[in-house]
Amino acid sequence: MATTSAPDGIEIAAVAPDSSSAPLTQSVVLVGFMGAGKSAVGRELATALALPFVDSDELVVAEAGRSITALFAERGETDFRVLEESIVLRELGRAARRACVLALGGGAVRSDLVRRALRGVPKVVWLTAPADELWTRVGRDAGEAPERPLAADRESFGRLLAVREPLYQEVATLIAETAGRSPAAVAHALAADWQDGPR
Ligand code: S3P
């Protein structure tokens, strides 16, 4: 696995051959578990790359007309997943035609169809952090956006992370460790890495 150090020392690991040095014309898809910082990093990265930012959770909420927590409670996780999958597949199609930064909800990679579609995306970044840090961040966000019905307790959170990690690994072309880093620092390291050109 090739690794490279961005200007501020953030380790970024390439897990598949980098296909291009043209960051501004290519979409970037962010995957990772709850609390990984996909939305926060995504917004910063989109600004740095001058691309639109798209967040699949926000689209689910807009299209369902209710919060994710309400969707789970009223229609169940299965309905949420059906809607999430269709939105993510649609947005991946759009992202292939028009460059953007697209953040996927943490569970979107459960879908075989989504993972298959991600195989065609040159830049899929897995934002990682240790389980305890992810849990702390989720707790910190809880008051603002109760959109994580699956973050019920630390034990089940850890079990779900273990199930998900191989899925993120499968689709990632790049892994970015976020522990102890601000979203802006991670985003700028990613942007700088691409603007430096091919490795
Ligand atoms: C989920 C993650 C959440 C949201 C929903 C389910 C998951 O998104 O889509 O609560 O299954 O991991 P974030 O990863 O953006 O928190």
mmCIF file of C-alpha atoms and ligand atoms in Angstrom:
data_model
loop_
_atom_site.group_PDB
_atom_site.id
_atom_site.type_symbol
_atom_site.label_atom_id
_atom_site.label_comp_id
_atom_site.label_asym_id
_atom_site.label_seq_id
_atom_site.Cartn_x
_atom_site.Cartn_y
_atom_site.Cartn_z
ATOM 1 C CA MET A 1 0.000 0.000 0.000
ATOM 2 C CA ALA A 2 1.470 3.334 -1.031
ATOM 3 C CA THR A 3 1.428 6.015 1.619
ATOM 4 C CA THR A 4 2.106 9.667 1.287
ATOM 5 C CA SER A 5 2.423 12.452 3.803
ATOM 6 C CA ALA A 6 0.492 15.630 3.161
ATOM 7 C CA PRO A 7 1.998 18.996 4.120
ATOM 8 C CA ASP A 8 0.583 18.969 7.643
ATOM 9 C CA GLY A 9 1.704 15.397 8.250
ATOM 10 C CA ILE A 10 -1.624 13.602 7.832
ATOM 11 C CA GLU A 11 -1.053 10.068 6.643
ATOM 12 C CA ILE A 12 -3.001 9.172 3.559
ATOM 13 C CA ALA A 13 -2.804 5.627 2.259
ATOM 14 C CA ALA A 14 -3.576 4.712 -1.326
ATOM 15 C CA VAL A 15 -5.196 1.292 -1.572
ATOM 16 C CA ALA A 16 -5.693 1.228 -5.325
ATOM 17 C CA PRO A 17 -3.762 2.788 -8.163
ATOM 18 C CA ASP A 18 -4.444 6.484 -8.418
ATOM 19 C CA SER A 19 -5.942 6.993 -11.818
ATOM 20 C CA SER A 20 -5.655 10.684 -12.356
ATOM 21 C CA SER A 21 -4.037 13.924 -11.421
ATOM 22 C CA ALA A 22 -7.079 15.966 -12.394
ATOM 23 C CA PRO A 23 -8.855 16.458 -9.061
ATOM 24 C CA LEU A 24 -11.070 19.270 -10.159
ATOM 25 C CA THR A 25 -12.805 17.324 -12.901
ATOM 26 C CA GLN A 26 -13.419 14.166 -10.893
ATOM 27 C CA SER A 27 -15.888 13.419 -8.162
ATOM 28 C CA VAL A 28 -14.773 12.359 -4.714
ATOM 29 C CA VAL A 29 -16.932 9.985 -2.694
ATOM 30 C CA LEU A 30 -16.503 9.886 1.088
ATOM 31 C CA VAL A 31 -17.356 6.731 2.995
ATOM 32 C CA GLY A 32 -16.887 5.721 6.604
ATOM 33 C CA PHE A 33 -18.647 5.015 9.853
ATOM 34 C CA MET A 34 -20.816 7.365 11.880
ATOM 35 C CA GLY A 35 -18.666 10.092 13.379
ATOM 36 C CA ALA A 36 -15.909 9.761 10.779
ATOM 37 C CA GLY A 37 -16.521 13.345 9.683
ATOM 38 C CA LYS A 38 -17.855 12.696 6.194
ATOM 39 C CA SER A 39 -20.139 15.738 6.182
ATOM 40 C CA ALA A 40 -17.691 18.104 7.855
ATOM 41 C CA VAL A 41 -14.684 16.972 5.790
ATOM 42 C CA GLY A 42 -16.859 16.842 2.683
ATOM 43 C CA ARG A 43 -17.921 20.468 3.020
ATOM 44 C CA GLU A 44 -14.341 21.620 3.526
ATOM 45 C CA LEU A 45 -13.070 19.468 0.678
ATOM 46 C CA ALA A 46 -15.760 20.702 -1.686
ATOM 47 C CA THR A 47 -14.748 24.279 -0.888
ATOM 48 C CA ALA A 48 -11.057 23.486 -1.367
ATOM 49 C CA LEU A 49 -11.699 21.799 -4.717
ATOM 50 C CA ALA A 50 -14.379 24.296 -5.789
ATOM 51 C CA LEU A 51 -16.907 21.494 -6.255
ATOM 52 C CA PRO A 52 -20.528 21.173 -5.100
ATOM 53 C CA PHE A 53 -21.111 19.157 -1.925
ATOM 54 C CA VAL A 54 -23.804 16.470 -1.799
ATOM 55 C CA ASP A 55 -24.741 14.569 1.375
ATOM 56 C CA SER A 56 -26.853 11.436 0.962
ATOM 57 C CA ASP A 57 -28.323 11.707 4.492
ATOM 58 C CA GLU A 58 -29.591 15.197 3.702
ATOM 59 C CA LEU A 59 -31.207 13.963 0.483
ATOM 60 C CA VAL A 60 -32.883 11.088 2.334
ATOM 61 C CA VAL A 61 -34.334 13.529 4.869
ATOM 62 C CA ALA A 62 -35.481 15.913 2.122
ATOM 63 C CA GLU A 63 -37.077 13.171 0.034
ATOM 64 C CA ALA A 64 -38.668 11.336 2.954
ATOM 65 C CA GLY A 65 -39.905 14.599 4.431
ATOM 66 C CA ARG A 66 -38.853 13.525 7.902
ATOM 67 C CA SER A 67 -35.731 12.949 9.971
ATOM 68 C CA ILE A 68 -33.810 9.698 9.697
ATOM 69 C CA THR A 69 -34.777 8.907 13.273
ATOM 70 C CA ALA A 70 -38.462 9.390 12.385
ATOM 71 C CA LEU A 71 -38.032 7.325 9.229
ATOM 72 C CA PHE A 72 -36.571 4.431 11.225
ATOM 73 C CA ALA A 73 -39.294 4.733 13.852
ATOM 74 C CA GLU A 74 -42.253 5.073 11.476
ATOM 75 C CA ARG A 75 -41.242 2.898 8.519
ATOM 76 C CA GLY A 76 -38.346 0.799 9.812
ATOM 77 C CA GLU A 77 -34.730 0.410 8.792
ATOM 78 C CA THR A 78 -35.611 -1.620 5.677
ATOM 79 C CA ASP A 79 -37.561 1.260 4.131
ATOM 80 C CA PHE A 80 -34.775 3.649 5.053
ATOM 81 C CA ARG A 81 -32.252 1.390 3.288
ATOM 82 C CA VAL A 82 -34.381 1.108 0.135
ATOM 83 C CA LEU A 83 -34.642 4.895 -0.090
ATOM 84 C CA GLU A 84 -30.970 5.384 0.772
ATOM 85 C CA GLU A 85 -29.861 2.894 -1.875
ATOM 86 C CA SER A 86 -31.919 4.474 -4.636
ATOM 87 C CA ILE A 87 -30.709 7.985 -3.742
ATOM 88 C CA VAL A 88 -27.070 6.907 -3.517
ATOM 89 C CA LEU A 89 -27.187 5.055 -6.854
ATOM 90 C CA ARG A 90 -28.781 8.082 -8.488
ATOM 91 C CA GLU A 91 -26.213 10.457 -6.995
ATOM 92 C CA LEU A 92 -23.320 8.206 -8.020
ATOM 93 C CA GLY A 93 -24.670 8.361 -11.563
ATOM 94 C CA ARG A 94 -24.830 12.155 -11.383
ATOM 95 C CA ALA A 95 -21.371 12.328 -9.832
ATOM 96 C CA ALA A 96 -19.988 10.405 -12.807
ATOM 97 C CA ARG A 97 -21.322 13.095 -15.146
ATOM 98 C CA ARG A 98 -20.639 16.196 -13.078
ATOM 99 C CA ALA A 99 -17.824 16.434 -10.528
ATOM 100 C CA CYS A 100 -18.827 16.861 -6.890
ATOM 101 C CA VAL A 101 -17.900 15.747 -3.402
ATOM 102 C CA LEU A 102 -20.447 13.154 -2.310
ATOM 103 C CA ALA A 103 -20.693 11.978 1.314
ATOM 104 C CA LEU A 104 -22.516 8.682 1.850
ATOM 105 C CA GLY A 105 -24.364 7.709 5.027
ATOM 106 C CA GLY A 106 -22.328 5.216 7.033
ATOM 107 C CA GLY A 107 -24.523 2.271 6.091
ATOM 108 C CA ALA A 108 -24.809 2.920 2.341
ATOM 109 C CA VAL A 109 -22.008 0.439 1.624
ATOM 110 C CA ARG A 110 -24.182 -2.398 2.973
ATOM 111 C CA SER A 111 -25.822 -2.460 -0.456
ATOM 112 C CA ASP A 112 -24.216 -4.767 -3.035
ATOM 113 C CA LEU A 113 -25.415 -2.451 -5.786
ATOM 114 C CA VAL A 114 -23.815 0.570 -4.145
ATOM 115 C CA ARG A 115 -20.515 -1.272 -3.646
ATOM 116 C CA ARG A 116 -20.604 -2.381 -7.260
ATOM 117 C CA ALA A 117 -21.254 1.185 -8.449
ATOM 118 C CA LEU A 118 -18.393 2.440 -6.273
ATOM 119 C CA ARG A 119 -15.975 0.160 -8.125
ATOM 120 C CA GLY A 120 -16.227 2.548 -11.060
ATOM 121 C CA VAL A 121 -15.360 5.640 -8.988
ATOM 122 C CA PRO A 122 -11.668 6.637 -9.093
ATOM 123 C CA LYS A 123 -11.651 8.496 -5.769
ATOM 124 C CA VAL A 124 -13.403 6.829 -2.867
ATOM 125 C CA VAL A 125 -12.005 8.021 0.447
ATOM 126 C CA TRP A 126 -12.550 6.011 3.623
ATOM 127 C CA LEU A 127 -12.391 8.369 6.592
ATOM 128 C CA THR A 128 -11.303 6.343 9.611
ATOM 129 C CA ALA A 129 -10.801 6.842 13.337
ATOM 130 C CA PRO A 130 -10.614 4.488 16.309
ATOM 131 C CA ALA A 131 -13.966 3.298 17.674
ATOM 132 C CA ASP A 132 -13.667 5.344 20.873
ATOM 133 C CA GLU A 133 -13.065 8.548 18.947
ATOM 134 C CA LEU A 134 -15.995 7.840 16.602
ATOM 135 C CA TRP A 135 -18.236 7.189 19.612
ATOM 136 C CA THR A 136 -17.126 10.401 21.303
ATOM 137 C CA ARG A 137 -17.841 12.429 18.170
ATOM 138 C CA VAL A 138 -21.276 10.844 17.731
ATOM 139 C CA GLY A 139 -22.090 11.714 21.353
ATOM 140 C CA ARG A 140 -20.942 15.272 20.791
ATOM 141 C CA ASP A 141 -23.208 15.653 17.730
ATOM 142 C CA ALA A 142 -26.216 13.964 19.350
ATOM 143 C CA GLY A 143 -27.922 17.124 20.604
ATOM 144 C CA GLU A 144 -27.757 18.849 17.247
ATOM 145 C CA ALA A 145 -28.810 16.149 14.811
ATOM 146 C CA PRO A 146 -30.439 13.019 16.218
ATOM 147 C CA GLU A 147 -29.990 11.188 12.917
ATOM 148 C CA ARG A 148 -28.277 8.065 14.195
ATOM 149 C CA PRO A 149 -30.739 5.557 15.552
ATOM 150 C CA LEU A 150 -28.057 2.856 15.247
ATOM 151 C CA ALA A 151 -25.736 4.630 17.669
ATOM 152 C CA ALA A 152 -27.658 3.335 20.660
ATOM 153 C CA ASP A 153 -24.859 2.117 22.919
ATOM 154 C CA ARG A 154 -21.092 1.792 22.792
ATOM 155 C CA GLU A 155 -21.093 -2.004 22.573
ATOM 156 C CA SER A 156 -23.433 -2.344 19.588
ATOM 157 C CA PHE A 157 -21.701 0.641 17.960
ATOM 158 C CA GLY A 158 -18.389 -1.240 18.158
ATOM 159 C CA ARG A 159 -19.936 -4.436 16.794
ATOM 160 C CA LEU A 160 -21.474 -2.593 13.854
ATOM 161 C CA LEU A 161 -18.153 -0.884 13.115
ATOM 162 C CA ALA A 162 -16.451 -4.292 12.935
ATOM 163 C CA VAL A 163 -19.055 -5.495 10.422
ATOM 164 C CA ARG A 164 -18.718 -2.361 8.311
ATOM 165 C CA GLU A 165 -14.939 -1.991 8.179
ATOM 166 C CA PRO A 166 -14.374 -4.693 5.529
ATOM 167 C CA LEU A 167 -17.015 -2.998 3.367
ATOM 168 C CA TYR A 168 -15.298 0.395 3.549
ATOM 169 C CA GLN A 169 -11.994 -1.324 2.866
ATOM 170 C CA GLU A 170 -13.490 -3.046 -0.173
ATOM 171 C CA VAL A 171 -14.604 0.182 -1.850
ATOM 172 C CA ALA A 172 -11.863 2.590 -0.769
ATOM 173 C CA THR A 173 -9.192 3.834 -3.125
ATOM 174 C CA LEU A 174 -7.735 5.988 -0.362
ATOM 175 C CA ILE A 175 -7.784 5.790 3.433
ATOM 176 C CA ALA A 176 -7.518 8.956 5.494
ATOM 177 C CA GLU A 177 -6.989 8.727 9.259
ATOM 178 C CA THR A 178 -8.917 11.498 10.992
ATOM 179 C CA ALA A 179 -8.109 10.889 14.674
ATOM 180 C CA GLY A 180 -7.005 14.080 16.358
ATOM 181 C CA ARG A 181 -7.367 16.078 13.128
ATOM 182 C CA SER A 182 -9.839 18.809 12.357
ATOM 183 C CA PRO A 183 -12.123 18.328 9.342
ATOM 184 C CA ALA A 184 -10.371 21.269 7.664
ATOM 185 C CA ALA A 185 -6.934 19.683 8.166
ATOM 186 C CA VAL A 186 -8.097 16.361 6.710
ATOM 187 C CA ALA A 187 -9.770 18.084 3.768
ATOM 188 C CA HIS A 188 -6.748 20.218 2.995
ATOM 189 C CA ALA A 189 -4.442 17.202 3.171
ATOM 190 C CA LEU A 190 -6.654 15.354 0.695
ATOM 191 C CA ALA A 191 -6.902 18.334 -1.636
ATOM 192 C CA ALA A 192 -3.159 18.958 -1.500
ATOM 193 C CA ASP A 193 -2.438 15.299 -2.167
ATOM 194 C CA TRP A 194 -4.396 15.440 -5.433
ATOM 195 C CA GLN A 195 -3.160 18.821 -6.484
ATOM 196 C CA ASP A 196 0.381 17.445 -6.175
ATOM 197 C CA GLY A 197 -0.432 15.092 -9.053
ATOM 198 C CA PRO A 198 0.208 11.383 -9.509
ATOM 199 C CA ARG A 199 2.423 9.419 -7.156
HETATM 200 C C1 S3P B 1 -26.166 5.133 9.475
HETATM 201 C C2 S3P B 1 -25.402 6.288 9.424
HETATM 202 C C3 S3P B 1 -25.995 7.622 9.402
HETATM 203 C C4 S3P B 1 -27.410 7.613 8.827
HETATM 204 C C5 S3P B 1 -28.242 6.576 9.515
HETATM 205 C C6 S3P B 1 -27.652 5.168 9.415
HETATM 206 C C7 S3P B 1 -25.499 3.818 9.518
HETATM 207 O O1 S3P B 1 -25.202 8.496 8.618
HETATM 208 O O2 S3P B 1 -27.370 7.359 7.449
HETATM 209 O O3 S3P B 1 -28.390 6.938 10.863
HETATM 210 O O4 S3P B 1 -26.155 2.794 9.283
HETATM 211 O O5 S3P B 1 -24.273 3.774 9.764
HETATM 212 P P1 S3P B 1 -23.767 9.071 9.087
HETATM 213 O O6 S3P B 1 -22.750 8.017 8.784
HETATM 214 O O7 S3P B 1 -23.598 10.269 8.216
HETATM 215 O O8 S3P B 1 -23.865 9.383 10.525
#
